[in-house]
Amino acid sequence: MPTVHLIGIGGAGLSAIATVLLQQGYQVSGSDLQASTTTARLEALGATVYIGQRAENLSPAIDTVIVSSAVSATNPELQAARQLGLAVCKRDEWLGRMMAGYEGIAVAGTHGKTTTTAMTAFMLERLGQNPTYIVGGFIPQLDRNAAAGAGRAFVIEADEYDHMFLGLRPTVAVVTIVEWDHPDIFPTPERLYQAFTDFVQLVPADGLVIGCGDAPGVDIVTRSAQAPVVTYGLQADNDWQAVEVTPNERGGSDFGVVRAGELAVTVSLAVPGWHNVQNALAALVVAGHQQLNLPAAAAALGEFQGTSRRFELKGEVNGVTVIDDYAHHPTEIRATLAAARTRFGSRPIWAVLQPHTFSRTLTLLTDFANAFDDADHVIVVDIFPSREKDEGLVSSQDMVSRMVHPDARYIGSLAEAADVLAAGLAPDDVLLTLGAGDGYKVGEWVLDKIAHRKENTNDET
């Protein structure tokens, strides 16, 4: 088997590729800037992982070097690879090669793609289909974010960032929602819509495009597909419709699925929110296309408990519940807070947002300011810059100043926010950390502080 080196092997995208390659028998090495549970997991699977990126990590024996869009041209390993004459392959190109010979099921969308991909992979796994899959989030129930299976399906999260999904080879494409995001890559909504249009046109005429009919932007990009289009959603004009959606005792939703005017199956989810009803519908359409048993597929989806950083329960201490969610777009924030309100009823909800990237915050500033109706208290911390530099055009204070929320405030640092929350949270409160950066640390610190305070109180008594 060839030898492959991945620059940035600890990231969500490349770690998943590395996992599949290791299971397929490749010799895999890679580097990352810091050690993590992900790099430790890859080492346990047999990868050679270097912490720190240096030219000496590369050797002439490497057949291919795989890079993500986050790797700059000045990266010492990328420069060394070029000097050694090694084949350098971007993530999208490599994924396209990996999908050859499979029935590619690619799940795209500006929101919901990670959970929908995970649901689909989990469902197919439970139904004995033994899929290959690559998911942008860790699935605790499967103890991985990717696997090399012996079945015919290759389920993959189709990331629109840097046009990655245009390198894929889907025979089935799912589009969950299309809404302007990543203004650093797509400076206008039209550019984003064009990228998604190009994506659905990758599906051959004998394939299938599955689109959420509740999301207006989806119809814009799927109407030019050469493959048949099947819609799903909560509205009556969808081909697959969820009906009689009601909260259940597990914190999720129960609903029926109507197809061609008849009740096809009933579903009972453990994950909350209307958006997860839609995500589950998409997975069921995949099951129907694969001619799998729908009641068995519904039962598998009922077992699904989510992915890391998607409405993830971080802990409960002294009556305070802490949830973390990756939501970093106004639409995602509204959906996550609505799910929290449904699950937790009248319990006070504290939302802590760490905005992600200056370009997104500036472009969607007003939408962010209006996204917190379902929260009782809002704290906004400093913007997580990710790959960007602060040019002084926008700040978290600007967002708070636009809010009409009765209790919204700016607290710059994560540590200070954790201190304020640990002192102010009361039993029965719910803390929800939101964002794609490292804001989840606030919830972890709060749990530790409350637990420590409780221990000290018990010692004194």
mmCIF file of C-alpha atoms in Angstrom, residues 69-326:
data_model
loop_
_atom_site.group_PDB
_atom_site.id
_atom_site.type_symbol
_atom_site.label_atom_id
_atom_site.label_comp_id
_atom_site.label_asym_id
_atom_site.label_seq_id
_atom_site.Cartn_x
_atom_site.Cartn_y
_atom_site.Cartn_z
ATOM 1 C CA SER A 69 -7.278 24.509 2.532
ATOM 2 C CA ALA A 70 -5.977 25.753 5.893
ATOM 3 C CA VAL A 71 -2.363 24.935 4.942
ATOM 4 C CA SER A 72 -0.561 28.020 3.646
ATOM 5 C CA ALA A 73 1.999 28.096 0.846
ATOM 6 C CA THR A 74 4.687 28.941 3.411
ATOM 7 C CA ASN A 75 4.110 25.790 5.472
ATOM 8 C CA PRO A 76 7.537 24.157 5.924
ATOM 9 C CA GLU A 77 6.243 20.657 5.206
ATOM 10 C CA LEU A 78 4.452 21.742 2.048
ATOM 11 C CA GLN A 79 7.618 23.498 0.878
ATOM 12 C CA ALA A 80 9.680 20.401 1.677
ATOM 13 C CA ALA A 81 7.243 18.204 -0.232
ATOM 14 C CA ARG A 82 7.619 20.343 -3.326
ATOM 15 C CA GLN A 83 11.403 20.402 -3.008
ATOM 16 C CA LEU A 84 11.440 16.598 -2.743
ATOM 17 C CA GLY A 85 9.205 16.306 -5.792
ATOM 18 C CA LEU A 86 6.444 14.538 -3.869
ATOM 19 C CA ALA A 87 2.899 14.389 -5.195
ATOM 20 C CA VAL A 88 0.806 16.997 -3.358
ATOM 21 C CA CYS A 89 -2.950 16.543 -3.341
ATOM 22 C CA LYS A 90 -5.653 18.791 -1.920
ATOM 23 C CA ARG A 91 -8.293 17.215 0.282
ATOM 24 C CA ASP A 92 -11.103 17.530 -2.272
ATOM 25 C CA GLU A 93 -9.095 15.840 -5.037
ATOM 26 C CA TRP A 94 -8.090 12.974 -2.751
ATOM 27 C CA LEU A 95 -11.650 12.436 -1.547
ATOM 28 C CA GLY A 96 -12.826 12.206 -5.132
ATOM 29 C CA ARG A 97 -10.307 9.407 -5.720
ATOM 30 C CA MET A 98 -11.388 7.626 -2.542
ATOM 31 C CA MET A 99 -15.043 7.612 -3.651
ATOM 32 C CA ALA A 100 -14.334 5.886 -6.975
ATOM 33 C CA GLY A 101 -16.167 2.578 -7.209
ATOM 34 C CA TYR A 102 -18.625 3.358 -4.392
ATOM 35 C CA GLU A 103 -22.152 4.692 -4.359
ATOM 36 C CA GLY A 104 -21.267 8.135 -3.078
ATOM 37 C CA ILE A 105 -23.812 9.705 -0.730
ATOM 38 C CA ALA A 106 -22.670 13.305 -0.229
ATOM 39 C CA VAL A 107 -24.447 15.472 2.327
ATOM 40 C CA ALA A 108 -24.129 19.223 1.735
ATOM 41 C CA GLY A 109 -25.672 22.348 3.224
ATOM 42 C CA THR A 110 -24.593 25.452 5.058
ATOM 43 C CA HIS A 111 -26.200 24.013 8.209
ATOM 44 C CA GLY A 112 -27.075 20.504 9.320
ATOM 45 C CA LYS A 113 -24.658 18.552 7.169
ATOM 46 C CA THR A 114 -22.591 17.065 10.002
ATOM 47 C CA THR A 115 -25.594 15.694 11.895
ATOM 48 C CA THR A 116 -27.320 14.481 8.728
ATOM 49 C CA THR A 117 -24.148 12.736 7.549
ATOM 50 C CA ALA A 118 -23.698 11.148 10.971
ATOM 51 C CA MET A 119 -27.345 10.061 11.098
ATOM 52 C CA THR A 120 -27.087 8.481 7.657
ATOM 53 C CA ALA A 121 -23.840 6.667 8.444
ATOM 54 C CA PHE A 122 -25.162 5.492 11.814
ATOM 55 C CA MET A 123 -28.402 4.272 10.250
ATOM 56 C CA LEU A 124 -26.622 2.337 7.484
ATOM 57 C CA GLU A 125 -24.208 0.864 10.025
ATOM 58 C CA ARG A 126 -27.078 -0.293 12.243
ATOM 59 C CA LEU A 127 -28.834 -1.790 9.218
ATOM 60 C CA GLY A 128 -25.819 -3.944 8.420
ATOM 61 C CA GLN A 129 -24.827 -2.070 5.266
ATOM 62 C CA ASN A 130 -21.205 -1.669 6.437
ATOM 63 C CA PRO A 131 -20.691 1.768 4.825
ATOM 64 C CA THR A 132 -17.509 3.718 4.397
ATOM 65 C CA TYR A 133 -18.070 7.151 5.890
ATOM 66 C CA ILE A 134 -16.361 10.443 6.629
ATOM 67 C CA VAL A 135 -18.080 12.813 9.043
ATOM 68 C CA GLY A 136 -16.955 16.242 10.188
ATOM 69 C CA GLY A 137 -17.797 15.435 13.800
ATOM 70 C CA PHE A 138 -17.071 12.615 16.231
ATOM 71 C CA ILE A 139 -19.877 10.069 16.724
ATOM 72 C CA PRO A 140 -19.585 8.821 20.328
ATOM 73 C CA GLN A 141 -21.820 5.792 19.750
ATOM 74 C CA LEU A 142 -19.504 4.581 16.974
ATOM 75 C CA ASP A 143 -16.366 5.869 18.732
ATOM 76 C CA ARG A 144 -15.078 7.443 15.526
ATOM 77 C CA ASN A 145 -15.699 10.047 12.861
ATOM 78 C CA ALA A 146 -14.883 7.799 9.917
ATOM 79 C CA ALA A 147 -14.588 4.157 8.894
ATOM 80 C CA ALA A 148 -13.658 2.023 5.922
ATOM 81 C CA GLY A 149 -16.507 -0.405 5.269
ATOM 82 C CA ALA A 150 -16.973 -3.294 2.882
ATOM 83 C CA GLY A 151 -20.394 -2.117 1.679
ATOM 84 C CA ARG A 152 -21.240 -0.233 -1.488
ATOM 85 C CA ALA A 153 -22.064 3.105 0.159
ATOM 86 C CA PHE A 154 -19.576 5.897 0.811
ATOM 87 C CA VAL A 155 -21.253 8.516 3.013
ATOM 88 C CA ILE A 156 -19.413 11.808 3.188
ATOM 89 C CA GLU A 157 -19.956 15.269 4.586
ATOM 90 C CA ALA A 158 -19.684 17.575 1.590
ATOM 91 C CA ASP A 159 -18.053 20.767 2.807
ATOM 92 C CA GLU A 160 -18.662 23.868 0.722
ATOM 93 C CA TYR A 161 -15.748 25.801 2.220
ATOM 94 C CA ASP A 162 -13.086 26.517 -0.397
ATOM 95 C CA HIS A 163 -15.335 24.626 -2.871
ATOM 96 C CA MET A 164 -14.173 21.309 -1.417
ATOM 97 C CA PHE A 165 -17.386 19.482 -2.359
ATOM 98 C CA LEU A 166 -16.787 20.104 -6.061
ATOM 99 C CA GLY A 167 -14.058 17.454 -6.014
ATOM 100 C CA LEU A 168 -16.447 14.707 -4.871
ATOM 101 C CA ARG A 169 -18.118 12.002 -6.948
ATOM 102 C CA PRO A 170 -21.658 11.697 -5.592
ATOM 103 C CA THR A 171 -24.332 9.443 -6.997
ATOM 104 C CA VAL A 172 -26.702 10.702 -4.307
ATOM 105 C CA ALA A 173 -26.555 14.270 -3.019
ATOM 106 C CA VAL A 174 -28.406 15.631 0.001
ATOM 107 C CA VAL A 175 -28.817 19.403 0.362
ATOM 108 C CA THR A 176 -30.084 20.437 3.797
ATOM 109 C CA ILE A 177 -30.156 24.227 3.520
ATOM 110 C CA VAL A 178 -28.410 26.863 1.436
ATOM 111 C CA GLU A 179 -27.905 30.216 3.095
ATOM 112 C CA TRP A 180 -25.168 32.797 2.720
ATOM 113 C CA ASP A 181 -22.119 31.961 4.827
ATOM 114 C CA HIS A 182 -18.310 32.007 4.525
ATOM 115 C CA PRO A 183 -18.140 35.516 3.044
ATOM 116 C CA ASP A 184 -14.348 35.157 2.960
ATOM 117 C CA ILE A 185 -14.832 32.519 0.239
ATOM 118 C CA PHE A 186 -18.211 33.563 -1.176
ATOM 119 C CA PRO A 187 -18.302 37.385 -1.206
ATOM 120 C CA THR A 188 -21.919 37.419 -2.437
ATOM 121 C CA PRO A 189 -24.883 35.073 -1.912
ATOM 122 C CA GLU A 190 -24.917 34.433 -5.643
ATOM 123 C CA ARG A 191 -21.404 32.994 -5.530
ATOM 124 C CA LEU A 192 -22.493 30.561 -2.800
ATOM 125 C CA TYR A 193 -25.609 29.515 -4.701
ATOM 126 C CA GLN A 194 -23.535 28.941 -7.831
ATOM 127 C CA ALA A 195 -21.164 26.640 -5.920
ATOM 128 C CA PHE A 196 -24.084 24.556 -4.659
ATOM 129 C CA THR A 197 -25.603 24.490 -8.137
ATOM 130 C CA ASP A 198 -22.317 23.152 -9.489
ATOM 131 C CA PHE A 199 -22.329 20.553 -6.714
ATOM 132 C CA VAL A 200 -25.774 19.104 -7.489
ATOM 133 C CA GLN A 201 -24.873 19.018 -11.174
ATOM 134 C CA LEU A 202 -22.136 16.515 -10.297
ATOM 135 C CA VAL A 203 -24.859 13.921 -9.672
ATOM 136 C CA PRO A 204 -25.421 11.839 -12.820
ATOM 137 C CA ALA A 205 -28.838 11.524 -14.448
ATOM 138 C CA ASP A 206 -29.329 8.049 -12.962
ATOM 139 C CA GLY A 207 -28.543 9.322 -9.452
ATOM 140 C CA LEU A 208 -30.699 11.223 -6.980
ATOM 141 C CA VAL A 209 -30.744 14.699 -5.442
ATOM 142 C CA ILE A 210 -32.462 14.943 -2.049
ATOM 143 C CA GLY A 211 -33.337 18.471 -0.963
ATOM 144 C CA CYS A 212 -35.075 20.057 2.003
ATOM 145 C CA GLY A 213 -38.207 21.591 0.540
ATOM 146 C CA ASP A 214 -38.702 23.810 3.600
ATOM 147 C CA ALA A 215 -35.547 25.782 2.783
ATOM 148 C CA PRO A 216 -36.089 28.265 -0.098
ATOM 149 C CA GLY A 217 -32.441 28.347 -1.087
ATOM 150 C CA VAL A 218 -32.415 24.603 -1.764
ATOM 151 C CA ASP A 219 -34.897 24.852 -4.632
ATOM 152 C CA ILE A 220 -32.752 27.542 -6.242
ATOM 153 C CA VAL A 221 -29.789 25.173 -6.536
ATOM 154 C CA THR A 222 -31.599 21.868 -7.193
ATOM 155 C CA ARG A 223 -33.850 23.019 -10.030
ATOM 156 C CA SER A 224 -30.929 22.699 -12.480
ATOM 157 C CA ALA A 225 -29.998 19.150 -11.407
ATOM 158 C CA GLN A 226 -29.810 16.559 -14.163
ATOM 159 C CA ALA A 227 -30.803 13.835 -11.669
ATOM 160 C CA PRO A 228 -34.322 13.406 -10.238
ATOM 161 C CA VAL A 229 -35.023 15.558 -7.172
ATOM 162 C CA VAL A 230 -36.890 14.328 -4.072
ATOM 163 C CA THR A 231 -37.901 16.826 -1.400
ATOM 164 C CA TYR A 232 -38.405 16.350 2.329
ATOM 165 C CA GLY A 233 -39.549 18.540 5.188
ATOM 166 C CA LEU A 234 -42.400 19.678 7.390
ATOM 167 C CA GLN A 235 -44.431 21.424 4.715
ATOM 168 C CA ALA A 236 -47.227 19.592 2.911
ATOM 169 C CA ASP A 237 -45.802 20.004 -0.597
ATOM 170 C CA ASN A 238 -42.748 17.837 0.145
ATOM 171 C CA ASP A 239 -42.401 14.325 -1.282
ATOM 172 C CA TRP A 240 -41.550 13.070 2.229
ATOM 173 C CA GLN A 241 -43.335 15.016 4.967
ATOM 174 C CA ALA A 242 -43.047 14.871 8.748
ATOM 175 C CA VAL A 243 -46.485 15.146 10.371
ATOM 176 C CA GLU A 244 -47.788 15.452 13.929
ATOM 177 C CA VAL A 245 -44.393 16.397 15.348
ATOM 178 C CA THR A 246 -44.540 16.349 19.148
ATOM 179 C CA PRO A 247 -41.880 16.489 21.902
ATOM 180 C CA ASN A 248 -41.185 13.188 23.634
ATOM 181 C CA GLU A 249 -39.899 12.196 27.060
ATOM 182 C CA ARG A 250 -36.379 11.583 25.714
ATOM 183 C CA GLY A 251 -35.972 15.237 24.799
ATOM 184 C CA GLY A 252 -36.430 14.587 21.086
ATOM 185 C CA SER A 253 -39.444 14.473 18.777
ATOM 186 C CA ASP A 254 -41.996 11.889 17.696
ATOM 187 C CA PHE A 255 -43.497 12.186 14.234
ATOM 188 C CA GLY A 256 -45.027 10.333 11.336
ATOM 189 C CA VAL A 257 -43.635 10.289 7.805
ATOM 190 C CA VAL A 258 -46.064 10.639 4.911
ATOM 191 C CA ARG A 259 -44.969 9.616 1.433
ATOM 192 C CA ALA A 260 -47.257 9.590 -1.622
ATOM 193 C CA GLY A 261 -50.181 10.485 0.619
ATOM 194 C CA GLU A 262 -49.764 7.533 2.961
ATOM 195 C CA LEU A 263 -48.125 7.077 6.350
ATOM 196 C CA ALA A 264 -44.885 5.263 5.597
ATOM 197 C CA VAL A 265 -43.312 5.018 9.052
ATOM 198 C CA THR A 266 -43.229 6.607 12.501
ATOM 199 C CA VAL A 267 -40.066 7.927 14.152
ATOM 200 C CA SER A 268 -39.084 8.703 17.737
ATOM 201 C CA LEU A 269 -35.855 10.726 17.967
ATOM 202 C CA ALA A 270 -33.641 11.273 21.005
ATOM 203 C CA VAL A 271 -32.073 14.452 19.563
ATOM 204 C CA PRO A 272 -34.019 17.714 19.931
ATOM 205 C CA GLY A 273 -35.327 20.323 17.538
ATOM 206 C CA TRP A 274 -37.323 20.722 14.362
ATOM 207 C CA HIS A 275 -34.074 20.809 12.398
ATOM 208 C CA ASN A 276 -33.266 17.271 13.528
ATOM 209 C CA VAL A 277 -36.677 16.107 12.333
ATOM 210 C CA GLN A 278 -35.653 17.415 8.912
ATOM 211 C CA ASN A 279 -32.212 15.806 9.193
ATOM 212 C CA ALA A 280 -33.767 12.446 10.043
ATOM 213 C CA LEU A 281 -36.136 12.747 7.087
ATOM 214 C CA ALA A 282 -33.155 13.180 4.770
ATOM 215 C CA ALA A 283 -31.607 9.982 6.120
ATOM 216 C CA LEU A 284 -34.898 8.146 5.647
ATOM 217 C CA VAL A 285 -35.052 9.247 2.007
ATOM 218 C CA VAL A 286 -31.582 7.730 1.581
ATOM 219 C CA ALA A 287 -32.874 4.505 3.148
ATOM 220 C CA GLY A 288 -35.820 4.509 0.778
ATOM 221 C CA HIS A 289 -33.537 5.048 -2.209
ATOM 222 C CA GLN A 290 -31.405 2.118 -1.025
ATOM 223 C CA GLN A 291 -34.604 0.014 -0.744
ATOM 224 C CA LEU A 292 -33.947 -0.653 2.924
ATOM 225 C CA ASN A 293 -36.574 -1.515 5.510
ATOM 226 C CA LEU A 294 -38.034 1.817 6.621
ATOM 227 C CA PRO A 295 -39.249 0.736 10.096
ATOM 228 C CA ALA A 296 -35.762 -0.644 10.788
ATOM 229 C CA ALA A 297 -34.223 2.595 9.502
ATOM 230 C CA ALA A 298 -36.541 4.631 11.724
ATOM 231 C CA ALA A 299 -35.637 2.487 14.720
ATOM 232 C CA ALA A 300 -31.930 3.046 14.034
ATOM 233 C CA LEU A 301 -32.447 6.806 13.841
ATOM 234 C CA GLY A 302 -34.296 6.600 17.152
ATOM 235 C CA GLU A 303 -31.124 5.212 18.734
ATOM 236 C CA PHE A 304 -28.957 8.058 17.419
ATOM 237 C CA GLN A 305 -27.741 10.323 20.221
ATOM 238 C CA GLY A 306 -25.893 12.972 18.243
ATOM 239 C CA THR A 307 -22.327 13.991 17.492
ATOM 240 C CA SER A 308 -19.784 15.855 19.564
ATOM 241 C CA ARG A 309 -20.366 19.606 19.748
ATOM 242 C CA ARG A 310 -23.934 19.301 18.438
ATOM 243 C CA PHE A 311 -26.227 19.931 21.424
ATOM 244 C CA GLU A 312 -23.714 17.964 23.467
ATOM 245 C CA LEU A 313 -24.423 17.571 27.164
ATOM 246 C CA LYS A 314 -21.206 18.611 28.896
ATOM 247 C CA GLY A 315 -22.448 17.927 32.406
ATOM 248 C CA GLU A 316 -24.808 18.766 35.247
ATOM 249 C CA VAL A 317 -23.684 20.115 38.621
ATOM 250 C CA ASN A 318 -25.805 21.459 41.466
ATOM 251 C CA GLY A 319 -28.874 21.620 39.216
ATOM 252 C CA VAL A 320 -27.078 23.543 36.449
ATOM 253 C CA THR A 321 -27.102 21.890 33.018
ATOM 254 C CA VAL A 322 -24.356 22.755 30.515
ATOM 255 C CA ILE A 323 -24.812 22.138 26.773
ATOM 256 C CA ASP A 324 -22.332 22.918 23.997
ATOM 257 C CA ASP A 325 -23.234 23.442 20.359
ATOM 258 C CA TYR A 326 -21.198 24.235 17.251
#
